[in-house]
Coordinates of C-alpha atoms in Angstrom, one line a residue:
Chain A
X1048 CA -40.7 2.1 -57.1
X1049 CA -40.4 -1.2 -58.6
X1050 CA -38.5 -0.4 -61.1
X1051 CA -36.2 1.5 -59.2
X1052 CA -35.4 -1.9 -57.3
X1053 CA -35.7 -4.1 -60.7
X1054 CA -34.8 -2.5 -63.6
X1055 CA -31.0 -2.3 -62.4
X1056 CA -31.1 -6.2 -61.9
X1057 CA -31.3 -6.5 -65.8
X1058 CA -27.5 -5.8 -65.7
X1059 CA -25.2 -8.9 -64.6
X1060 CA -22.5 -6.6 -63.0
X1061 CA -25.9 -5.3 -60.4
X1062 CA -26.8 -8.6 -59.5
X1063 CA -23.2 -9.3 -58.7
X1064 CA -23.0 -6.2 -56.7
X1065 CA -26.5 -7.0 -54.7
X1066 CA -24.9 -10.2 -53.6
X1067 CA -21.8 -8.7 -52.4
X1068 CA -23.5 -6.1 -50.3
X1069 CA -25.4 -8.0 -48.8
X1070 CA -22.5 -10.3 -48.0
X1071 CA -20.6 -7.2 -46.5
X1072 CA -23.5 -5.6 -45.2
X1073 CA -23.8 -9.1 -43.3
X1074 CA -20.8 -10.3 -42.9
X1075 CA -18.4 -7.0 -41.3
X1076 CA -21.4 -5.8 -38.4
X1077 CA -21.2 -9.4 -37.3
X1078 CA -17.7 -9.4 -36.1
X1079 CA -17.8 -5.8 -35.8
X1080 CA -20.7 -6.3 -33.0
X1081 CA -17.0 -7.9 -31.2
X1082 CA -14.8 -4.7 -32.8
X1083 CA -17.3 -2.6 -30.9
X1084 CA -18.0 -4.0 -27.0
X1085 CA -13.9 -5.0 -27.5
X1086 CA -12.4 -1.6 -28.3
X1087 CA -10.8 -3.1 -31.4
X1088 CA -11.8 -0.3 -34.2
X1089 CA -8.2 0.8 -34.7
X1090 CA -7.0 -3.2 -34.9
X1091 CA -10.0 -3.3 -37.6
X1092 CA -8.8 0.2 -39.5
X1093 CA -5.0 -0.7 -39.5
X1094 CA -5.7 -4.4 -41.0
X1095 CA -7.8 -3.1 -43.7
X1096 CA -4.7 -0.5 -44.5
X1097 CA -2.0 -3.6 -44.2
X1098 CA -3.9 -5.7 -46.9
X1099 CA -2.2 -3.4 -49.4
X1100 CA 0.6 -5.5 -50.0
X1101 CA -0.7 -8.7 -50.1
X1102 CA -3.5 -7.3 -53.2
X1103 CA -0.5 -5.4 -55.1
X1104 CA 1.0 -8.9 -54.7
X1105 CA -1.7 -10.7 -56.4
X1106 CA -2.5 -8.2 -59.2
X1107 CA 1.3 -8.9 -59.6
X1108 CA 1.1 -12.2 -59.6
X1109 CA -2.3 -12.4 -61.6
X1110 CA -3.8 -13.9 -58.8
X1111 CA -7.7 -12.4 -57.6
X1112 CA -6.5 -9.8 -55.1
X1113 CA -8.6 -10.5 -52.8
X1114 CA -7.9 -14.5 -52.6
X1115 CA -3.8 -12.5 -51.9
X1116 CA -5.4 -10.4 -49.3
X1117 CA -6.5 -13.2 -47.2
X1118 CA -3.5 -14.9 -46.3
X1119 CA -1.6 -11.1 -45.3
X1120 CA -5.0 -10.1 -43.0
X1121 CA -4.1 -13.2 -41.3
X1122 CA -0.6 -12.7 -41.0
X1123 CA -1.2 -9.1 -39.8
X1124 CA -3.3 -10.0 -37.1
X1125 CA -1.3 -12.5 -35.7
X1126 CA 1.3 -10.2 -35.9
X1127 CA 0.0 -7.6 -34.2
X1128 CA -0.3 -9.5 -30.6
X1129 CA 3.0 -10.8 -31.0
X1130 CA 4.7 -7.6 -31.7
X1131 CA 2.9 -6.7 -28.5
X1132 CA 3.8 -9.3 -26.6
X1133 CA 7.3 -10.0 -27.6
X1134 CA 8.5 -6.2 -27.6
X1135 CA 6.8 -5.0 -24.2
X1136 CA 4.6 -2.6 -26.0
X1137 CA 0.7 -2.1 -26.0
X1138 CA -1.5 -3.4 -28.5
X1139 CA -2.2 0.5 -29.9
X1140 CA 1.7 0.9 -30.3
X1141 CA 2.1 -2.3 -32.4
X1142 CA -0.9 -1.5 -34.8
X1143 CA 0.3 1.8 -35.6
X1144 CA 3.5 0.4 -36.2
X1145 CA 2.4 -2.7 -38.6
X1146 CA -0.3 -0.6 -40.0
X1147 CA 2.0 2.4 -41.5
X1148 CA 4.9 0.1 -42.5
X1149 CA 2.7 -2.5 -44.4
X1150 CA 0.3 0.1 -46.1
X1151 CA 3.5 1.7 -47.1
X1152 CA 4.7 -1.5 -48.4
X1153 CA 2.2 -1.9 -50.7
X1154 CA 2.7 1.7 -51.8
X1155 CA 6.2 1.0 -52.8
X1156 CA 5.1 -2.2 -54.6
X1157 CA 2.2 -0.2 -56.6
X1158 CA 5.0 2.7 -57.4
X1159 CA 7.9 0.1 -58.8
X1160 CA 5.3 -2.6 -60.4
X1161 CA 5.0 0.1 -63.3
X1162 CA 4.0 -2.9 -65.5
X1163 CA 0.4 -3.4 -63.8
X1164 CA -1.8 -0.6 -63.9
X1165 CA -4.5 -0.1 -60.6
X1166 CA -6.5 2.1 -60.0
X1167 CA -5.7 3.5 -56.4
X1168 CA -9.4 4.5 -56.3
X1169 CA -10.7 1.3 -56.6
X1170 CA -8.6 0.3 -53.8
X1171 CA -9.2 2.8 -51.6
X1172 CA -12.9 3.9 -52.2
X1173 CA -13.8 -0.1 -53.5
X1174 CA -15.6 -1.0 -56.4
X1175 CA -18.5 -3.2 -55.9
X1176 CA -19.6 -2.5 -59.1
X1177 CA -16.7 -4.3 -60.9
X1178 CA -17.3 -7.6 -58.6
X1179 CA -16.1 -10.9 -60.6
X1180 CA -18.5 -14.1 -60.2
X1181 CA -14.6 -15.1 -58.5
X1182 CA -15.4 -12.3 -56.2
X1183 CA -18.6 -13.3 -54.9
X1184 CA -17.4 -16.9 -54.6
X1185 CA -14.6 -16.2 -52.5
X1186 CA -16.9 -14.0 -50.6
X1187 CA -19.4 -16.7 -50.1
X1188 CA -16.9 -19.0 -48.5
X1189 CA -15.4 -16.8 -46.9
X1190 CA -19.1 -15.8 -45.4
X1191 CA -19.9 -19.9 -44.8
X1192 CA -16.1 -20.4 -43.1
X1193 CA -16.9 -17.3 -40.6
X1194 CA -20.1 -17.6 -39.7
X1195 CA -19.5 -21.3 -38.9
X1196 CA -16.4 -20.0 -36.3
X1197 CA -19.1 -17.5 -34.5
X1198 CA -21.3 -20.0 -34.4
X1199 CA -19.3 -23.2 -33.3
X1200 CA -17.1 -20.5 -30.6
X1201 CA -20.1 -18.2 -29.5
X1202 CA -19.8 -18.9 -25.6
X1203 CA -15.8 -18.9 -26.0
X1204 CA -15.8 -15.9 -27.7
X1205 CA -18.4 -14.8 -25.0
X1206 CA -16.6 -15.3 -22.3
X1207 CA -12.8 -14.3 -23.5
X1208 CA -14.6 -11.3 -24.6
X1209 CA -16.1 -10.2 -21.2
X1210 CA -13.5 -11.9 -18.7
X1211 CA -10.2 -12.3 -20.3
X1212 CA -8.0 -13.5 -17.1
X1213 CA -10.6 -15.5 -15.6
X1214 CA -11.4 -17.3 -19.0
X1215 CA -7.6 -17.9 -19.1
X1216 CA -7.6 -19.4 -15.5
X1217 CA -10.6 -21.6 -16.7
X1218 CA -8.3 -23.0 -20.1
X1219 CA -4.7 -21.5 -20.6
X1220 CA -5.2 -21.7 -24.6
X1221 CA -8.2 -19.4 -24.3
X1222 CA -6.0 -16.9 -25.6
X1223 CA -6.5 -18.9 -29.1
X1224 CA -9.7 -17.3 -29.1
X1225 CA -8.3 -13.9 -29.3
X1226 CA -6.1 -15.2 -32.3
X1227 CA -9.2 -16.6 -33.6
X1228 CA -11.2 -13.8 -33.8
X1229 CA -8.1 -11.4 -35.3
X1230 CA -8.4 -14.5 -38.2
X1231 CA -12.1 -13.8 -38.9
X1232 CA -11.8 -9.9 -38.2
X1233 CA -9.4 -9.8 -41.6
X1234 CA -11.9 -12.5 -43.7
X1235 CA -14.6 -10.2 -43.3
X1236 CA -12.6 -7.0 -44.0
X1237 CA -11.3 -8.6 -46.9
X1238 CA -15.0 -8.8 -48.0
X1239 CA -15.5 -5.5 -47.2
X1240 CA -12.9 -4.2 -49.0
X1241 CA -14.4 -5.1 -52.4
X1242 CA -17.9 -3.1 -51.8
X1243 CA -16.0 -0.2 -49.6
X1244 CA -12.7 -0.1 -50.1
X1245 CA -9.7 0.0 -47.6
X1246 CA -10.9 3.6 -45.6
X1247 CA -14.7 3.0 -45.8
X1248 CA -14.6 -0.8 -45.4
X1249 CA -14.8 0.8 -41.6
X1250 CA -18.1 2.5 -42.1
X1251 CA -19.6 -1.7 -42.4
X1252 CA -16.8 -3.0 -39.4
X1253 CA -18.0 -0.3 -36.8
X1254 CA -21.4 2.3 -37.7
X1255 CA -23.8 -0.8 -37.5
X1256 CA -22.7 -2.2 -34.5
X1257 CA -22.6 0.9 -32.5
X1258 CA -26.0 1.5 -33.8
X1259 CA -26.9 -1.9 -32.7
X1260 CA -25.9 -1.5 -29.3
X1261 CA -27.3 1.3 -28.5
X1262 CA -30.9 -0.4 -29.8
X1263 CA -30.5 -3.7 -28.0
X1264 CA -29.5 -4.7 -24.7
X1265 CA -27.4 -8.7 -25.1
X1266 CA -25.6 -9.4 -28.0
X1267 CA -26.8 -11.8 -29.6
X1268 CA -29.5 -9.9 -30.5
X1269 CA -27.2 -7.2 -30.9
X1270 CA -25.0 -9.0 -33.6
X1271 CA -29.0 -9.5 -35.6
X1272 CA -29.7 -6.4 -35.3
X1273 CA -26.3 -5.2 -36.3
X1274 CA -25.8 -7.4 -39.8
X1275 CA -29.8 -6.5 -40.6
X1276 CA -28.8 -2.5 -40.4
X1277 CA -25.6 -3.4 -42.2
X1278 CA -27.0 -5.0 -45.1
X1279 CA -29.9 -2.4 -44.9
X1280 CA -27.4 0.4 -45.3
X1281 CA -25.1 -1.7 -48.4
X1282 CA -28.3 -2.3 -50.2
X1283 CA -29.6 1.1 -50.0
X1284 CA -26.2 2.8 -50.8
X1285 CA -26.0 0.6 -53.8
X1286 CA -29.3 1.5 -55.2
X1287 CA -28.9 5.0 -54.7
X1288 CA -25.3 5.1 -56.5
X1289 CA -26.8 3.4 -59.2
X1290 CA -30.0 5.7 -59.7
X1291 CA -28.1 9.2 -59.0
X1292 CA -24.4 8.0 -60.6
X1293 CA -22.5 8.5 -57.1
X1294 CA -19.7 5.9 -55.9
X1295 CA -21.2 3.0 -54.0
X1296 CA -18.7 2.6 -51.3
X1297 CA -19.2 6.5 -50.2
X1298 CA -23.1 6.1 -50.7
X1299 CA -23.4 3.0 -48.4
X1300 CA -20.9 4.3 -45.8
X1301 CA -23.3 7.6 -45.7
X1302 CA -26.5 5.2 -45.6
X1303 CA -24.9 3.8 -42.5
X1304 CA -24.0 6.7 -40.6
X1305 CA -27.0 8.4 -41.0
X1306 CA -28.9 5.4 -39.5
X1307 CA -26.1 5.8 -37.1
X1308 CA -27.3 9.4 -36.1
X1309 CA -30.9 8.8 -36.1
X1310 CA -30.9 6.3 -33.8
X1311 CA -28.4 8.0 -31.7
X1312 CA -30.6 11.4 -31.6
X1313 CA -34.0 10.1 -30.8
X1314 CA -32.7 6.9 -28.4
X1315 CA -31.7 6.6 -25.0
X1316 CA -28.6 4.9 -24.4
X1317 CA -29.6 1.1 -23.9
X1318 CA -26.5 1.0 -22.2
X1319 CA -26.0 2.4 -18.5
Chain R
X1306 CA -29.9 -30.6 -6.7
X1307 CA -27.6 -31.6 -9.2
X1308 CA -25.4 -28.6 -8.7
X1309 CA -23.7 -30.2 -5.7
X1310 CA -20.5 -32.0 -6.8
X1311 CA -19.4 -35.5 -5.2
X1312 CA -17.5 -34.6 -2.3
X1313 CA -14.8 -32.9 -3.3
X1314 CA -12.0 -34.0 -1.0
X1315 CA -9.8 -31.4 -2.6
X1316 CA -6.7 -29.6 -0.9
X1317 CA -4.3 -27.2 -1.5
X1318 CA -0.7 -27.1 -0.2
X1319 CA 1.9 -24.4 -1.0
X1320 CA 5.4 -25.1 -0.4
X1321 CA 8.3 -22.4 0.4
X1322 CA 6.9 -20.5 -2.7
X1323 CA 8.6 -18.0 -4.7
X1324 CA 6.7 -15.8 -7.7
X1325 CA 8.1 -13.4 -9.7
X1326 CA 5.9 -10.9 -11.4
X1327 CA 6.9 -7.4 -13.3
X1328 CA 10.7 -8.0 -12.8
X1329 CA 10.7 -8.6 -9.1
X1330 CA 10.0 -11.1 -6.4
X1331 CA 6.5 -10.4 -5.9
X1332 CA 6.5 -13.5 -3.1
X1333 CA 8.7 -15.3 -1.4
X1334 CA 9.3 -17.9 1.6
X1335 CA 5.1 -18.9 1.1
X1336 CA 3.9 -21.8 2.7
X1337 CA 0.7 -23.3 4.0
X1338 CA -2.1 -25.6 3.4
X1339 CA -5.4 -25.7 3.2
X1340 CA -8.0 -28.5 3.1
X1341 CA -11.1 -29.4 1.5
X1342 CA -14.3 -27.1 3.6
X1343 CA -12.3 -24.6 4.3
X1344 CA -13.3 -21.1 3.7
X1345 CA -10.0 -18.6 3.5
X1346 CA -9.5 -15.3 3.9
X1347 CA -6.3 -13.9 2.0
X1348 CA -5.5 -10.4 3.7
X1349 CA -2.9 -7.6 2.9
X1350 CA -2.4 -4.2 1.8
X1351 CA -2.6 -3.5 -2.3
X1352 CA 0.1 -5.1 -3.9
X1353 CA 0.7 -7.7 -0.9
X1354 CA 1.0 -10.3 -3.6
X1355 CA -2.8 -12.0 -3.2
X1356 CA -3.4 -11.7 -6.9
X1357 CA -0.2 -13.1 -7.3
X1358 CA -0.8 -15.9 -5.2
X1359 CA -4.0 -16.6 -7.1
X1360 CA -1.9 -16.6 -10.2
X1361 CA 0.3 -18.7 -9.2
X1362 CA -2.1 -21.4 -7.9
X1363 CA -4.0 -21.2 -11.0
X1364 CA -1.1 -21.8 -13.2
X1365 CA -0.9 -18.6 -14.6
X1366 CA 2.3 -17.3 -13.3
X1367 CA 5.7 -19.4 -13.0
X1368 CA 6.8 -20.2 -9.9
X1369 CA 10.4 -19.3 -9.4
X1370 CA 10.7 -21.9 -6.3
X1371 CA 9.0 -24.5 -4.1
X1372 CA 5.8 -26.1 -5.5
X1373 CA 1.9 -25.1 -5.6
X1374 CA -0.3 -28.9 -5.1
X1375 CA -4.0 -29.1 -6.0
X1376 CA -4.7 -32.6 -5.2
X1377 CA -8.0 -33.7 -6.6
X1378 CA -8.5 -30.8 -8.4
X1379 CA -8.6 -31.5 -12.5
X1380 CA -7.6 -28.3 -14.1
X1381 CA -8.5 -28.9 -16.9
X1382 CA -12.4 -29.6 -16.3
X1383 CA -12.8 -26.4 -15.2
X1384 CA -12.7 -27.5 -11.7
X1385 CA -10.8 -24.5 -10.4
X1386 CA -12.8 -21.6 -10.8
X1387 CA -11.8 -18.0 -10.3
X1388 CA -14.1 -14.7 -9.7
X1389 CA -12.3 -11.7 -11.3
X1390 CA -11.3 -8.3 -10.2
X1391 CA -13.7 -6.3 -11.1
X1392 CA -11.2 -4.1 -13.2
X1393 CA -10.4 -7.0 -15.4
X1394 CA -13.7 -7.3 -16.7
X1395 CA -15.0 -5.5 -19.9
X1396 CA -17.8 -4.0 -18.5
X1397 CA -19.1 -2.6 -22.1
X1398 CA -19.6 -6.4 -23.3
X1399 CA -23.5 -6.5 -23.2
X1400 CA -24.1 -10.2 -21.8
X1401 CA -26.8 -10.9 -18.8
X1402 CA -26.5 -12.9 -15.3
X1403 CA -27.6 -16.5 -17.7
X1404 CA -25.3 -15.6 -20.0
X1405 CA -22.4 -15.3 -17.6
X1406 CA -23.3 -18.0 -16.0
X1407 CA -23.8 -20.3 -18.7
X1408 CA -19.9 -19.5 -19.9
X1409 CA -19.2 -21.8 -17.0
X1410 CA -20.9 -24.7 -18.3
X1411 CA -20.4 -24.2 -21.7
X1412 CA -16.8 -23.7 -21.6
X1413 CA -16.4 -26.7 -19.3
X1414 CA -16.6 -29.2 -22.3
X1415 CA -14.1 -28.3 -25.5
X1416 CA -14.4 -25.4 -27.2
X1417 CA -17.2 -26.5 -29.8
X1418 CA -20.0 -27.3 -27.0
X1419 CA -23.3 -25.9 -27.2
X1420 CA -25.4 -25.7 -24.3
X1421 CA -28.2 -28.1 -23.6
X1422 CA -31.3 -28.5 -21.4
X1423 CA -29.6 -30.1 -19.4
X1424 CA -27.8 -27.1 -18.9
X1425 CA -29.7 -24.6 -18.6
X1426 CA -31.5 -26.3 -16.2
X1427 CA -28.3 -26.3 -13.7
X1428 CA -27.5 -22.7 -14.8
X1429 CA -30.8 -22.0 -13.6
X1430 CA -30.3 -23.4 -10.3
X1431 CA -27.1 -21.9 -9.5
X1432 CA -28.4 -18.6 -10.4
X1433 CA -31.2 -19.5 -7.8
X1434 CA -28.8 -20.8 -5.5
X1435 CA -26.8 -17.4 -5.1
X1436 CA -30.1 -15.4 -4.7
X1437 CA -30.4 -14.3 -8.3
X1438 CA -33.0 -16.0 -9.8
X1439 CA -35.3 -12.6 -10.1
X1440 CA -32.1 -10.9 -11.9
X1441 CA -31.4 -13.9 -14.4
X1442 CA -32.5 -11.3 -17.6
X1443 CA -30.6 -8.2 -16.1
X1444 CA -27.3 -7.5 -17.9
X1445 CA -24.4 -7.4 -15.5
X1446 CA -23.9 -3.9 -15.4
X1447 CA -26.9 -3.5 -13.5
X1448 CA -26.0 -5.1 -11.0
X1449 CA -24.7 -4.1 -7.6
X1450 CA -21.3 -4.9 -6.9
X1451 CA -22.1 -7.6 -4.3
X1452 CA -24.8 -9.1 -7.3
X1453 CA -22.0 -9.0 -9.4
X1454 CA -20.1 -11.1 -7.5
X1455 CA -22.6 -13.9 -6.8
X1456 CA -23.1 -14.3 -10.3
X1457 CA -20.0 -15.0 -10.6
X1458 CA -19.8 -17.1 -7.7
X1459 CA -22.8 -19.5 -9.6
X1460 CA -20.4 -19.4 -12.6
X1461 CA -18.0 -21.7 -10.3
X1462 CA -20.8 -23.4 -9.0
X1463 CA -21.9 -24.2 -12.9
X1464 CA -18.8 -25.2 -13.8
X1465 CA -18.6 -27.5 -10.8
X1466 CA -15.6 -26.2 -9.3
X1467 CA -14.2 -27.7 -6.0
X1468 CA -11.3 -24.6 -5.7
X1469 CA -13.1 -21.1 -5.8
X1470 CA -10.5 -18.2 -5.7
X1471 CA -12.3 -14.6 -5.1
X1472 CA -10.0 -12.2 -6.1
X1473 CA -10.7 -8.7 -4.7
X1474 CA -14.0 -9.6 -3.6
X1475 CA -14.9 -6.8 -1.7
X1476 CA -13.8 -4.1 -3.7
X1477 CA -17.3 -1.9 -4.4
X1478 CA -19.8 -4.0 -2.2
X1479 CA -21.4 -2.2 0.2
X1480 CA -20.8 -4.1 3.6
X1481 CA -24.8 -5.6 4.0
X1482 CA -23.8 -7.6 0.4
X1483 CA -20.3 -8.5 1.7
X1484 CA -22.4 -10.7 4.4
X1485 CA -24.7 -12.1 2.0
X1486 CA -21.8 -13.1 -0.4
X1487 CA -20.1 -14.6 2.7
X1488 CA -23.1 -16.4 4.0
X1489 CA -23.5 -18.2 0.1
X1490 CA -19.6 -18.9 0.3
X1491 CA -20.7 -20.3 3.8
X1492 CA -23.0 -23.2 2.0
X1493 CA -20.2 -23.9 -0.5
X1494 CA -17.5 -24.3 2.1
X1495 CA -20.0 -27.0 3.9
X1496 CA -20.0 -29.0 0.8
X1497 CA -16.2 -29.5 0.9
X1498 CA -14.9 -26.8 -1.3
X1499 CA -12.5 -24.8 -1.1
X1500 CA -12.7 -21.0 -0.6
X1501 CA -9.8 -18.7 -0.9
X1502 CA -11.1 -14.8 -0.9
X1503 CA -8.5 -12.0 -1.4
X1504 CA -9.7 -8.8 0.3
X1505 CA -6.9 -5.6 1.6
X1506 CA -9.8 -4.9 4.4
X1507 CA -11.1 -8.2 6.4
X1508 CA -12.3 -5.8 9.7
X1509 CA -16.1 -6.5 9.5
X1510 CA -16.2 -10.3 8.4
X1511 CA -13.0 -11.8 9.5
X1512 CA -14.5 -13.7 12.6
X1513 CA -16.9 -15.4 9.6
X1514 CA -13.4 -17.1 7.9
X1515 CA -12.2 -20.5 9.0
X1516 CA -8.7 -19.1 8.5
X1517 CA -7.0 -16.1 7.9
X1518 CA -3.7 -15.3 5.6
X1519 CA -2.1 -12.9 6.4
X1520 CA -0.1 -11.8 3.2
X1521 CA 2.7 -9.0 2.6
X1522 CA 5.2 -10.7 0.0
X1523 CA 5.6 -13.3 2.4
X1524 CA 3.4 -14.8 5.0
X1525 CA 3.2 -12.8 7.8
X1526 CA 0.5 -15.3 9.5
X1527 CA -1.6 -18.0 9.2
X1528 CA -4.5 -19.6 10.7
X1529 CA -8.2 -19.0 12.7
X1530 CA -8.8 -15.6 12.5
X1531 CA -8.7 -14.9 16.9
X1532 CA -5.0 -16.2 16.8
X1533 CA -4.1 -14.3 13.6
X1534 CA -5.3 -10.6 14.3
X1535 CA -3.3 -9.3 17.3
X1536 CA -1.6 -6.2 16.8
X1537 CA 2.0 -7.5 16.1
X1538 CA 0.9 -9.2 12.8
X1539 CA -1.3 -6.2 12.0
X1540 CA 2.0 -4.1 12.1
X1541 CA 3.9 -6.7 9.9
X1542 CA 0.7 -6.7 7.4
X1543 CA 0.4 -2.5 7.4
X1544 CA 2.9 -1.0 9.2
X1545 CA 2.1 1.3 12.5
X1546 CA -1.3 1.9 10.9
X1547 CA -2.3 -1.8 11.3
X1548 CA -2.4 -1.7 15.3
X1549 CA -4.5 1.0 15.4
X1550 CA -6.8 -1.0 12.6
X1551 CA -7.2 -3.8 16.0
X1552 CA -7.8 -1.8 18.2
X1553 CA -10.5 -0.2 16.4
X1554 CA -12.1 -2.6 14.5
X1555 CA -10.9 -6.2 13.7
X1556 CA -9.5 -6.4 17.2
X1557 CA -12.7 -6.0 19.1
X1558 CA -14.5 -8.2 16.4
X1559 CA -11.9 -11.2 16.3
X1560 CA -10.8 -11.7 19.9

């Protein structure tokens, strides 16, 4: 047993990929705890999509992808409630709109960038395994500079979250908190996209939390919960892709959803 | 207690007020006043315009013409405070009756504030002051309707408001909680604030209001509730329907 949780450490490339799950496994259910009592999966699936562009972009420009990806998850979700506001049209309307034209963006770029070669895999499926020390550093400050905004804009978030007009009557820019979140919604998918990829990076945003909350009744303890089930579930996947040679981002994404279903099976809703 | 504010000495004056809202002038012609201890009942049938009025006075919505006055209320501190419909409210967001309340006071100060003892000392005694001291640890959607509302009620208390507008107040709250939500807007109406409560049916409680406004896109009347209710306004507010609503129930209550 202890070898099966040492002996892979003896590899650099392992002890990179240990960090970054537990960064994802973190990292995504916390926000995601907000992605799931907010009805925001879609918002979470279509930024993860509209990141393309931005990574084609930096393997382009031989900058790290994901330092590229940053800046366009940010750009996305602020789009996404302008589009909606400006043109009249609900929030779901907007992201399927952004979502398809952006991921299709960065299809184009891939296709006519003949020069660079990328493994559409990777992208899509992640590759956790592969995880530069740059990789893990972006991910740690990118870890430090969100779970300082959920801590220093808990009771905002709170409140905006549960009663958006009358936290609007209390402070008209309360609506910054919705921008703010969208901001550290794309950081952590752009975490998440390293270990999972763009499609699975969902399985960290979304299966933890719902597991959490149907565990635990406030959410606070519902965000714990969440990121300990979440790193849990990336730690385990890991280990088992690396014992029984299966691809880590479909290994923790199962890991995750079968937590998912045994706590759904033998628990009562804590949730009238 | 240190919940109670200085005297508040607020008042509220509307002035030949015009809002649009969705394309169309949602109200027009609006005037009155109201001063500080006052509580106010807002009446009129769905989509009268009270929500709109609230909007309006809380800065949310433009107004087209005339002018909306809060004197002596700061804005800004929070000192206007405003219980939701309870269809605006994400219902799924798992936070308790502390919790809730606590958004009031946290809120109040910048958006970086964490809360204090100091504070939850006085979210404690709102909570007890609206009768929900035994339900502090219950998430809000166990509560009754009418609980619901109260904790909402010791938000604005938390967040020392001296301008409370109740939108929809009495939508789900079974008429025994409608009394005890009037009787705690009682106390904060004797300590100089102001009470505005939207409801489309005032037939049990109206005789409880200091004054009654009568709202259907304009003001049809205003002022204490025996003078407001006779049948001709009750027409204006909802149409031949509205006499028979007198003569049946606000009618023999009011007069």
């Amino acid at each position: 047993m202890i070898d099966f949780v040492v002996a892979p450490l003896e590899y650099g490339f392992m002890v990179r990929a240990l960090i970054g799950s537990v960064l994802v496994g973190v990292m995504c259910p916390l926000v995601g705890a907000y992605v799931v009592t907010r009805n925001l999966a879609f918002l979470g699936d279509a930024l993860a999509h509209a990141v393309l562009p931005g990574m084609v972009l930096g393997f382009m420009a031989g900058i790290n992808p994901t330092i590229a990806a940053v800046p366009t998850g940010v750009a996305v979700a602020a789009l996404v409630r302008t589009v909606s506001r400006r043109a009249g049209l609900s929030t779901d309307t907007s992201i399927g709109i952004l979502f398809a034209a952006m991921f299709a963006l960065g299809l184009v770029m891939l296709a006519t960038a003949a020069t660079i070669r990328i493994d559409m895999e990777d992208l899509l499926l992640g590759q956790i395994l592969a995880m530069s020390p740059t990789g893990i550093y972006i991910s740690l400050g990118i870890t430090a500079l969100v779970i300082l905004g959920l801590f220093t804009l808990h009771h905002w978030l709170l409140f905006t979250s549960f009663d958006p007009v009358g936290s609007q009557i209390f402070n008209r820019r309360s609506n910054l908190m919705d921008y703010a979140l969208l901001v550290m919604l794309a950081l952590v998918i752009v975490i998440g996209i390293q270990a999972a990829g763009v499609i699975l990076v969902m399985a960290m945003l979304v299966t933890p939390a719902a597991t959490a909350y149907l565990l635990v009744r406030r959410f606070v303890p519902m965000m714990m919960a969440a990121a300990v089930m979440g790193a849990a579930a990336a730690v385990t996947g890991l280990y088992i892709s690396y014992h029984f040679n299966l691809p880590a981002g479909p290994a923790m994404t199962l890991v995750a959803s079968g937590i998912f279903v045994l706590v759904a099976s033998f628990r009562r809703r804590a949730h009238a | 207690m240190s919940t109670d504010p200085n005297p508040h000495g607020a008042s509220l004056s509307i002035q030949d007020v015009a809002v649009e809202f969705d394309g169309h002038m949602a109200l027009r012609d609006v005037t009155f006043e109201v001063d500080a201890g006052t509580l106010m009942g807002v009446v009129g049938p769905n989509g009268a315009g009270k929500s709109t009025l609230f909007n309006a006075i809380a800065g949310l919505l433009p107004v087209r013409r005339g002018k909306v006055t809060l004197h002596r209320v700061d804005q800004k501190s929070g000192e206007l405070a405003y219980v939701p419909q309870q269809e605006s409210v994400n219902w799924r967001f798992p936070v308790t009756a502390t919790d809730v309340v606590m958004m009031g006071r946290c809120c109040r100060q910048g958006w970086f504030r964490r809360p204090g003892k100091k504070d939850r000392e006085l979210v404690n005694a709102c909570l007890g002051r609206v009768g929900l001291w035994d339900h502090r640890a219950a998430l809000m959607t166990e509560l009754s309707g009418g609980q619901r509302q109260r904790v909402f009620v010791a938000r604005a208390l938390a967040q020392e408001a001296s301008v409370l507008l109740l939108d929809e107040a009495f939508s789900g709250v079974d008429v025994g909680a409608q009394e005890d939500l009037v009787e705690v807007l009682q106390t904060l109406r004797d300590e100089g604030r102001i009470v505005l409560l939207a409801t489309h049916d005032l037939t049990n409680l109206a005789g409880r209001f200091d004054q009654v406004l009568c709202l259907n896109r304009h003001v049809c009347a205003c002022g204490p509730p025996d003078q407001v209710f006779t049948s001709e306004v009750m027409e204006k507010l909802y149409g031949a329907h509205g006499v028979r609503l007198t003569m049946d129930g606000a009618g023999s209550k009011t007069t």
